[in-house]
Coordinates of C-alpha atoms in Angstrom, one line a residue:
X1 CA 25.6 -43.2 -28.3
X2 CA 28.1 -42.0 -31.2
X3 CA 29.5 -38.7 -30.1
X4 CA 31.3 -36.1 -32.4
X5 CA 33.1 -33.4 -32.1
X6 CA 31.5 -30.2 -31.8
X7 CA 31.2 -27.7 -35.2
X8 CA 31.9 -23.9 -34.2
X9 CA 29.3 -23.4 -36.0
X10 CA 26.4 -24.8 -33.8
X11 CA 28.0 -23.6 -30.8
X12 CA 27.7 -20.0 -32.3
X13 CA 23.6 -20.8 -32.7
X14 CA 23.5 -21.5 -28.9
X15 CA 25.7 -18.1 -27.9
X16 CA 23.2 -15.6 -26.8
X17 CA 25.2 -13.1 -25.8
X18 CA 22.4 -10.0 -24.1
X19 CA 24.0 -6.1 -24.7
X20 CA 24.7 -5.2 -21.3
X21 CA 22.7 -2.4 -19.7
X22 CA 24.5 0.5 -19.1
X23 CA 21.9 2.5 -16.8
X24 CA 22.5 1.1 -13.0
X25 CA 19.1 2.2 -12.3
X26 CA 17.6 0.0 -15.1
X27 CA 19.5 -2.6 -14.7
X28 CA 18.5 -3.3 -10.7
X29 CA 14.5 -2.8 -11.9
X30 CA 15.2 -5.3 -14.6
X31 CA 16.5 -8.0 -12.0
X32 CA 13.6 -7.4 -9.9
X33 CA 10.7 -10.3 -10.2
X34 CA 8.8 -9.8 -6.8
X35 CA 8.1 -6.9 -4.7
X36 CA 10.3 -8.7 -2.5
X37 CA 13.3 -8.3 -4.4
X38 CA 12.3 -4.7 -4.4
X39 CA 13.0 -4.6 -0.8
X40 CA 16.1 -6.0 -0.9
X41 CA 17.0 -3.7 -3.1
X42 CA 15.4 -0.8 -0.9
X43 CA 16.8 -1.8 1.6
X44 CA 20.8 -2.0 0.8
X45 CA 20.1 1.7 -1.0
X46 CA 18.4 3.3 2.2
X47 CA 19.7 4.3 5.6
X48 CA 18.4 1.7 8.0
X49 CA 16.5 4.2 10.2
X50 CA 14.4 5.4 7.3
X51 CA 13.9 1.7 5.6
X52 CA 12.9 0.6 9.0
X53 CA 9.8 3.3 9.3
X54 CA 8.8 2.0 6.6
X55 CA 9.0 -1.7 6.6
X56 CA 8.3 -1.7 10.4
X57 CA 4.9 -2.2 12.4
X58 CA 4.0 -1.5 15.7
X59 CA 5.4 -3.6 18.8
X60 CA 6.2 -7.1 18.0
X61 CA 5.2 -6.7 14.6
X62 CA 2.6 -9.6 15.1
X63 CA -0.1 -8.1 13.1
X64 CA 1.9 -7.0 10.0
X65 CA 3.0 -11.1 10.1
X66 CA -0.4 -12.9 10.4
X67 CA -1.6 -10.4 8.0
X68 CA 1.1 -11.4 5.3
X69 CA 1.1 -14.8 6.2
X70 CA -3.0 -15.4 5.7
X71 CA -2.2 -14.2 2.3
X72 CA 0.1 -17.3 1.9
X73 CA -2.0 -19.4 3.3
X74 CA -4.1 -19.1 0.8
X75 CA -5.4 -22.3 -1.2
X76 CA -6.6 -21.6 -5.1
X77 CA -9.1 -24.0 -7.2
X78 CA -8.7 -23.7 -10.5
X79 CA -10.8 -24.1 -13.3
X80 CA -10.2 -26.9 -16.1
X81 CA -10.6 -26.8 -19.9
X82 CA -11.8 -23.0 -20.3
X83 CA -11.0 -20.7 -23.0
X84 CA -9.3 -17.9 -21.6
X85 CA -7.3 -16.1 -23.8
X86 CA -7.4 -13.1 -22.6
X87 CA -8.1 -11.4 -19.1
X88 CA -10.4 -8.5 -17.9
X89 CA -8.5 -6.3 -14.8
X90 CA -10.6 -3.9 -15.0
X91 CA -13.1 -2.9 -12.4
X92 CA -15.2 -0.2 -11.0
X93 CA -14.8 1.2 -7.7
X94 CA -16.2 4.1 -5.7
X95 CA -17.9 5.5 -8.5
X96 CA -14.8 5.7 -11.1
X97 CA -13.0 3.1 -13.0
X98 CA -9.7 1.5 -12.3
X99 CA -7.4 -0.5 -15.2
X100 CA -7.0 -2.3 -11.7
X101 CA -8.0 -4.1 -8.7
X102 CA -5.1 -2.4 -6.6
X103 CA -4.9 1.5 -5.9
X104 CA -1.9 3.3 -4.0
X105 CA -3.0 3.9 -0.7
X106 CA -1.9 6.7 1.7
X107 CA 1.8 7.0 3.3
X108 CA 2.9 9.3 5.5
X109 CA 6.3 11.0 5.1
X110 CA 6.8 9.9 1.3
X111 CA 9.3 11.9 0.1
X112 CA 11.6 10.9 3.2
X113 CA 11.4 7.2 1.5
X114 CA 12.4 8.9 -1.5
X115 CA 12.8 12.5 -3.0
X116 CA 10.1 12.1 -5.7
X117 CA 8.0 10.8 -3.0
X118 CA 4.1 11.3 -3.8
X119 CA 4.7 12.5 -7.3
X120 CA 6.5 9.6 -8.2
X121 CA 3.0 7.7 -6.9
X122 CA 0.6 9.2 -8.0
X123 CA 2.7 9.8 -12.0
X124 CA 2.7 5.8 -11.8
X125 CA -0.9 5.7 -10.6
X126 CA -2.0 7.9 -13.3
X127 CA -0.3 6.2 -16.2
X128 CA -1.2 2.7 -14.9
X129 CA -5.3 3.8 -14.8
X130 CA -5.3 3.3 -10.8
X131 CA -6.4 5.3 -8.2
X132 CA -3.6 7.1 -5.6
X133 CA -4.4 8.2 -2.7
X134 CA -2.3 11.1 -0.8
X135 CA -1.8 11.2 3.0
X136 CA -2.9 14.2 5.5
X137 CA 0.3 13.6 6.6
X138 CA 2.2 13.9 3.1
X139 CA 5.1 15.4 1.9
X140 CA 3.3 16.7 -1.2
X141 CA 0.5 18.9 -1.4
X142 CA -3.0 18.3 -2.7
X143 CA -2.4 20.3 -6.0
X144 CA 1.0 19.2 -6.3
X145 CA -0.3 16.1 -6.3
X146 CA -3.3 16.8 -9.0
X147 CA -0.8 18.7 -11.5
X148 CA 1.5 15.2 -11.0
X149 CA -1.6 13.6 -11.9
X150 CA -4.1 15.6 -13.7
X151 CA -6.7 13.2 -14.9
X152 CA -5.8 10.4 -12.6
X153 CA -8.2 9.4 -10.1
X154 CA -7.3 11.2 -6.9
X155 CA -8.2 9.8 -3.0
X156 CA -7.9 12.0 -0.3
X157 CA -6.9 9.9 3.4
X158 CA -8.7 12.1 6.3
X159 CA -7.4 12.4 9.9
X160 CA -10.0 14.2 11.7
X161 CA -7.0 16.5 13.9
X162 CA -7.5 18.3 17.1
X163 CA -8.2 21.4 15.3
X164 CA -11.4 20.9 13.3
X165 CA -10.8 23.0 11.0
X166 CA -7.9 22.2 9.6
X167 CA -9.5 19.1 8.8
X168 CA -12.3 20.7 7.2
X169 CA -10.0 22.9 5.4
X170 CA -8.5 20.0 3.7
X171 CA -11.4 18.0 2.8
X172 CA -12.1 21.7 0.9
X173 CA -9.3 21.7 -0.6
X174 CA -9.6 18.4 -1.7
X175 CA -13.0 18.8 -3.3
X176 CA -11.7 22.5 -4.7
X177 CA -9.1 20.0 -6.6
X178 CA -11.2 17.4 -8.0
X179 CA -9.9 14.7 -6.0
X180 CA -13.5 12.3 -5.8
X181 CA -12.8 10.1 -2.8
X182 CA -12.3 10.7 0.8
X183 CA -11.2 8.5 3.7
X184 CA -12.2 8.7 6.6
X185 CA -9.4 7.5 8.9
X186 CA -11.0 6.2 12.1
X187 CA -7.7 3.5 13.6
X188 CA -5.6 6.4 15.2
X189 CA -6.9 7.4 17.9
X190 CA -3.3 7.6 19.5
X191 CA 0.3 6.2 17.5
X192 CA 1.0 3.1 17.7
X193 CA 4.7 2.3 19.3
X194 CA 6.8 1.9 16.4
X195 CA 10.1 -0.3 18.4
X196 CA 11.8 0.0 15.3
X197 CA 12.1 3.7 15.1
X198 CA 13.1 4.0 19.0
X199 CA 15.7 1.9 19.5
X200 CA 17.1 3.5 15.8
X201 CA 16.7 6.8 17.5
X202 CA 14.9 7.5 14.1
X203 CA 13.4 11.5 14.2
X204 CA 11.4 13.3 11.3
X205 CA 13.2 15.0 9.6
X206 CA 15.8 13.0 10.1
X207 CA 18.9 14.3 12.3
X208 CA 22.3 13.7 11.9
X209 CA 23.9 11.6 14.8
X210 CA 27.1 9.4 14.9
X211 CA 24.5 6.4 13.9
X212 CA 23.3 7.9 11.3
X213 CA 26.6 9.4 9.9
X214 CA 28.0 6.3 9.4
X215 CA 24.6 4.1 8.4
X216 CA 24.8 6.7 5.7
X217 CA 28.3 6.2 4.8
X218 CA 27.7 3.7 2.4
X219 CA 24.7 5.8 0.8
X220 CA 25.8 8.7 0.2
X221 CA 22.9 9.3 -3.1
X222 CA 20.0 9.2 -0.2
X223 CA 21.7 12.4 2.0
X224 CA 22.7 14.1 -1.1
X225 CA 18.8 13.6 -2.3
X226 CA 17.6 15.0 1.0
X227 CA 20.1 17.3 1.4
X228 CA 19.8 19.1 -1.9
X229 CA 15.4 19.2 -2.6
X230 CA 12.9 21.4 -0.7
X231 CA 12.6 20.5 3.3
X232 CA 11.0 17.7 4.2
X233 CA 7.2 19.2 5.8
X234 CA 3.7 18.4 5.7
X235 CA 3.2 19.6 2.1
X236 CA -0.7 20.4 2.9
X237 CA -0.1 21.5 6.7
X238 CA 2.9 24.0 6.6
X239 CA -0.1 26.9 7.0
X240 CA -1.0 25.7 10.2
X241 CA 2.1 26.3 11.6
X242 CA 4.1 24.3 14.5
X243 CA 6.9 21.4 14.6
X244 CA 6.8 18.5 12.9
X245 CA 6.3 16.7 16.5
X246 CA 3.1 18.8 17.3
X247 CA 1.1 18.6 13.8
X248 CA 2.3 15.0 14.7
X249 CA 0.4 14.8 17.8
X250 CA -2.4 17.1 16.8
X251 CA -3.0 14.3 14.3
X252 CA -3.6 11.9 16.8
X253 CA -7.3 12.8 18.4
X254 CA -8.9 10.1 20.2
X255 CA -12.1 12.0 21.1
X256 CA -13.3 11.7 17.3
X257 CA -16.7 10.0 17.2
X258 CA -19.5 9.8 15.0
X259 CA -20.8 13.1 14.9
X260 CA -17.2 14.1 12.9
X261 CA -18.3 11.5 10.3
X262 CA -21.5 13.3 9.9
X263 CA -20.0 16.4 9.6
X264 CA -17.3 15.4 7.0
X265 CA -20.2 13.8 5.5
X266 CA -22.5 16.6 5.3
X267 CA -19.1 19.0 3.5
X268 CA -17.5 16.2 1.1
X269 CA -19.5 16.0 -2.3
X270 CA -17.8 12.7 -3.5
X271 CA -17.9 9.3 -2.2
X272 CA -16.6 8.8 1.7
X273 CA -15.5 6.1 2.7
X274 CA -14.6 4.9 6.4
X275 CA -10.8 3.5 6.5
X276 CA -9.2 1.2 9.7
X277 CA -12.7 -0.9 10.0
X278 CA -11.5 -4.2 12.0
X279 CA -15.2 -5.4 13.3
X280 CA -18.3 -6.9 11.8
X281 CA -20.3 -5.3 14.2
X282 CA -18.2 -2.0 12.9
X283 CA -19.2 -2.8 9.5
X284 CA -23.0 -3.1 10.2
X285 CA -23.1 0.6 12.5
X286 CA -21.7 2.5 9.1
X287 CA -23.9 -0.1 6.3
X288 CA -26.7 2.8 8.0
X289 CA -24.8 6.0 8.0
X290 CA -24.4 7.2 4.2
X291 CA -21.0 6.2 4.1
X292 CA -20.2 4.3 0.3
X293 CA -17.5 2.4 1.7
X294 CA -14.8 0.8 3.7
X295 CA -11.6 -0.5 3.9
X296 CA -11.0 -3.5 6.1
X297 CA -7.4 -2.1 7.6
X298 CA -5.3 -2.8 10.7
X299 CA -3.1 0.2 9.4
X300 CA -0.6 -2.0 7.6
X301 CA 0.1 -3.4 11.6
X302 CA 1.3 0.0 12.4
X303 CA -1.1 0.6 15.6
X304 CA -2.7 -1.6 17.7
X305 CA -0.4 -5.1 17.8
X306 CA -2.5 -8.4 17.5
X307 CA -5.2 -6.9 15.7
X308 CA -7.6 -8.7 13.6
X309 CA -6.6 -9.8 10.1
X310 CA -8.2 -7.4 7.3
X311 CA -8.1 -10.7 4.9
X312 CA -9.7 -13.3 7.5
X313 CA -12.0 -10.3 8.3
X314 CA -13.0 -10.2 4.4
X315 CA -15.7 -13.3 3.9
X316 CA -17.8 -12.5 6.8
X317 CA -17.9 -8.9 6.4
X318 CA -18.9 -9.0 2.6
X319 CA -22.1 -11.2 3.8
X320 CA -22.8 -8.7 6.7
X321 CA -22.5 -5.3 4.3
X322 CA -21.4 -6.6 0.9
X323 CA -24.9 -5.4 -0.7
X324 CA -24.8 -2.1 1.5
X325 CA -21.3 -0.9 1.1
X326 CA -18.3 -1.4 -1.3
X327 CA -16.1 -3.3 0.9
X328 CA -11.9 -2.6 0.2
X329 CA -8.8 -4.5 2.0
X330 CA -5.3 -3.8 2.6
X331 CA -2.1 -4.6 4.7
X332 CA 0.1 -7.3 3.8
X333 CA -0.7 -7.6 0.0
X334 CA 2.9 -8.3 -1.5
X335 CA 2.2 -10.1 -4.7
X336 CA -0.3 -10.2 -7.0
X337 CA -2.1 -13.1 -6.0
X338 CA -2.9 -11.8 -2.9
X339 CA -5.3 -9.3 -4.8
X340 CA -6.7 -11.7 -6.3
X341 CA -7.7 -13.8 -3.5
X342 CA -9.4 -10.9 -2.0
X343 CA -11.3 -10.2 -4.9
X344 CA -12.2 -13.5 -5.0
X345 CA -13.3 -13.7 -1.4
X346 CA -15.5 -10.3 -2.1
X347 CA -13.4 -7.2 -1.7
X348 CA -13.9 -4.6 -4.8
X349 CA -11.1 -3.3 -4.3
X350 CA -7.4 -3.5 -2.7
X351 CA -4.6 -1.2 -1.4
X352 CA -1.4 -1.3 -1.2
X353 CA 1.4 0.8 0.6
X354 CA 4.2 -0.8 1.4
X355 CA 4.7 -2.8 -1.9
X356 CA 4.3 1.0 -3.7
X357 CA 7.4 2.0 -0.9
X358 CA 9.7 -0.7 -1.8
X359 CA 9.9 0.6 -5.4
X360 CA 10.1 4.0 -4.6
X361 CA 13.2 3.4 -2.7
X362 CA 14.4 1.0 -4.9
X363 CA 14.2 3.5 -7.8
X364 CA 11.8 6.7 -7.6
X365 CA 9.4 6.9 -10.2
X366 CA 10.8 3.9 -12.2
X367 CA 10.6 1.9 -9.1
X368 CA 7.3 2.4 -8.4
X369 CA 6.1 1.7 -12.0
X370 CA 8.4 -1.4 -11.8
X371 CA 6.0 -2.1 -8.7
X372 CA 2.9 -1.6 -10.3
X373 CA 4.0 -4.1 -12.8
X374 CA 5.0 -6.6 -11.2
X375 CA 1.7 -6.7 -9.2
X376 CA -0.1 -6.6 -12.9
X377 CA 2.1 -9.0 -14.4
X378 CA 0.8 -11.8 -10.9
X379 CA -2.7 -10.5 -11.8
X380 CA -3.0 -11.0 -14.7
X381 CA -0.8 -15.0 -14.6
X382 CA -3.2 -16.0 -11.7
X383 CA -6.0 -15.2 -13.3
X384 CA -5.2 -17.5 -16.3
X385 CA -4.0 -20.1 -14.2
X386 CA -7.4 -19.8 -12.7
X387 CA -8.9 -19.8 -15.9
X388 CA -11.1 -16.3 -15.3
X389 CA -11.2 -13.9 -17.6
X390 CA -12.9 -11.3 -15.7
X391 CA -12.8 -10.1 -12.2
X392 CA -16.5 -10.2 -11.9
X393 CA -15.9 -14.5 -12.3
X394 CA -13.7 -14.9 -9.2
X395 CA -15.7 -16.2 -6.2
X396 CA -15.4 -17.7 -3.3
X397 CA -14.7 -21.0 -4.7
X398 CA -11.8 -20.4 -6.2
X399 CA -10.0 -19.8 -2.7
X400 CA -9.8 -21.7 0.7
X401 CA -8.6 -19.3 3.9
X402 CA -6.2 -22.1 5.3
X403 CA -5.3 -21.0 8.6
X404 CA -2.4 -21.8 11.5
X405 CA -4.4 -20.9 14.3
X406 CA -8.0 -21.3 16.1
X407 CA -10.6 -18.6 17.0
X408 CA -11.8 -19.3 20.3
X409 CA -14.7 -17.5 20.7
X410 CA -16.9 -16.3 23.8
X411 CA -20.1 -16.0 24.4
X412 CA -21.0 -12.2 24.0
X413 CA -18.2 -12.0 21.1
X414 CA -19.9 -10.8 18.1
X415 CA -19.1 -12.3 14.3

């Protein structure tokens, strides 16, 4: 091979030199490609105790892992030789349109994550043309939350409290604001044991300790955030009076039953739909009971340890109630793909919360539209790679549920 010696010139054609970015901010949302580099990046700017609530699950932490593994599990078929140069995400869902498959689902304590908190969600929900959904127990108010987005699609999360009526205050209040979906909340009965949180001596609000003093040491942006914007506090409970411990509790009600669902029914206008369902035999009680929906939810793995799978749950619920009811999933969805597997396997729609968190800690408002998309950007590649150019033309085909382990059914177990 004759070699010669290089000509400054054609070195200068292969210089590419990028202008630096100036804005740190920027420049660490740039460098993210995956949600999960989003929680790396959470998680060096956050005190530990506070990353940990939110990246934690309940006990062992078995359910938030299956549930994020049966998403990887997941085997794709692709289509061959179709025309696809352009994809559809739009979709319809409770009665409303979302630019979508994914919606912001409900966190408690938002704004502890992150000062913006729930306006920095539901701003990015609004501007991407999905749906957010605000917490009972958030740190922004229903009408703060409205005026952050004020034709966004709005979702109300319902825990049916101790006290009745403050319940059925909220769900007023809710309506009064225009918000046009309510869920029902129906997997805490009690909370689950977070091991995390204990053993970081983690408290809401957060209290300063020798632990905490110097795990905040090197992040010194969070405390001066907290330190320096309105107290943290149940933005939509601070009328109801009592510590944050015993709205906490009051949360919790394990006598709720059926008759609240009528009731919450027979007062909400909009579409209700039932959130935390983990049975078939679950699904088919509600398919009867005027509900319009439900989500498939083990509350992200946040309650009861070694509980079913929402994902593996998905197929056979959609046969059992697909035609009745509108069937949503969430926990565990950390990319893009996993959305569309779901859809594929029959969900109309998704959620996600902890995906949304990661950005939000990783950069307020910017983070969480970094969040949103990256999820759209995996939507919209997997999609093409699948050759659909709709949502309506995934099905089942186009996935196989691969799994590591073996139901073992018994006799009276119903599927």
């Amino acid at each position: 091979m004759q070699r010669q010696i290089p000509r400054p010139a054609e070195i200068l054609e292969l210089a590419r030199f990028k202008k630096p970015e100036l804005n740190g901010r920027k420049r660490r949302l740039d460098a993210a490609l995956t949600i999960h580099d989003l929680r790396v990046i959470a998680k060096r700017r956050t005190p530990r105790a506070v990353f940990d609530y939110t990246d934690g699950a309940a006990e062992g932490e078995l359910s938030l892992a299956r549930a994020r593994q049966a998403f990887q599990d997941v085997e794709f078929h692709p289509s061959i030789l179709r025309s696809v140069p352009g994809v559809d995400t739009s979709t319809t869902v409770f009665g409303g349109p979302s630019a979508l498959p994914f919606g912001i689902a409900p966190t408690g304590f938002t704004r502890l994550m992150q000062t913006e908190g729930e306006t920095a969600g539901a701003g990015a929900a609004g501007a991407a043309g999905i749906p957010f959904t605000l917490s009972t127990l958030g740190t922004a108010s229903i009408e703060t939350v409205k005026a952050a987005s004020p034709t966004g699609r709005n979702w109300f999360q319902l825990y049916v409290m101790r006290d009745r009526e403050i319940s059925y205050g909220l769900t007023r209040r809710a309506a009064e604001a225009g918000f046009d979906t309510l869920f029902f909340t129906v997997d805490t009965p009690v909370a689950g044991a977070r091991l995390r949180d204990k053993r970081n001596g983690f408290s809401i609000p957060p209290q300063l300790t020798p632990s905490t003093v110097l795990d905040t040491l090197p992040r010194p942006w969070w405390w001066w955030d907290f330190l320096t914007t309105p107290k943290l506090e149940f933005a939509s409970l601070t009328s109801t009076g009592g510590t944050v411990g015993e709205l906490l509790d009051s949360a919790m009600d394990p006598t709720i039953g059926f008759d609240d669902l009528a009731v919450i029914r027979e007062m909400w206008p909009g579409k209700l739909v039932v959130k935390g369902v983990q049975t078939v035999e679950d699904a088919r009680k509600l398919a009867g009971l005027g509900v319009d929906g439900i989500v498939l939810s083990n509350h992200g793995g946040r309650q009861l340890d070694r509980a079913p799978v929402p994902f593996h749950l998905l197929p056979r619920v959609v046969r059992e109630v697909g035609a009745d009811l509108e069937v949503a999933v969430d926990t565990g969805i950390m990319h893009g793909a996993d959305i569309v597997a779901a859809v594929a396997l029959g969900a109309r729609f998704t959620l996600v919360g902890r995906a949304y968190l990661y950005g939000l800690m990783a950069g307020g408002r910017e983070g969480v539209d970094r969040a949103v998309a990256i999820l759209t950007d995996q939507i919209v590649r997997t999609m093409k790679l699948l050759q659909v150019s709709s949502l309506e033309e995934l099905t089942p085909r186009h996935v196989t549920q691969l799994t590591r382990t073996t139901r073992v059914e018994t006799s009276d177990q119903l599927v």
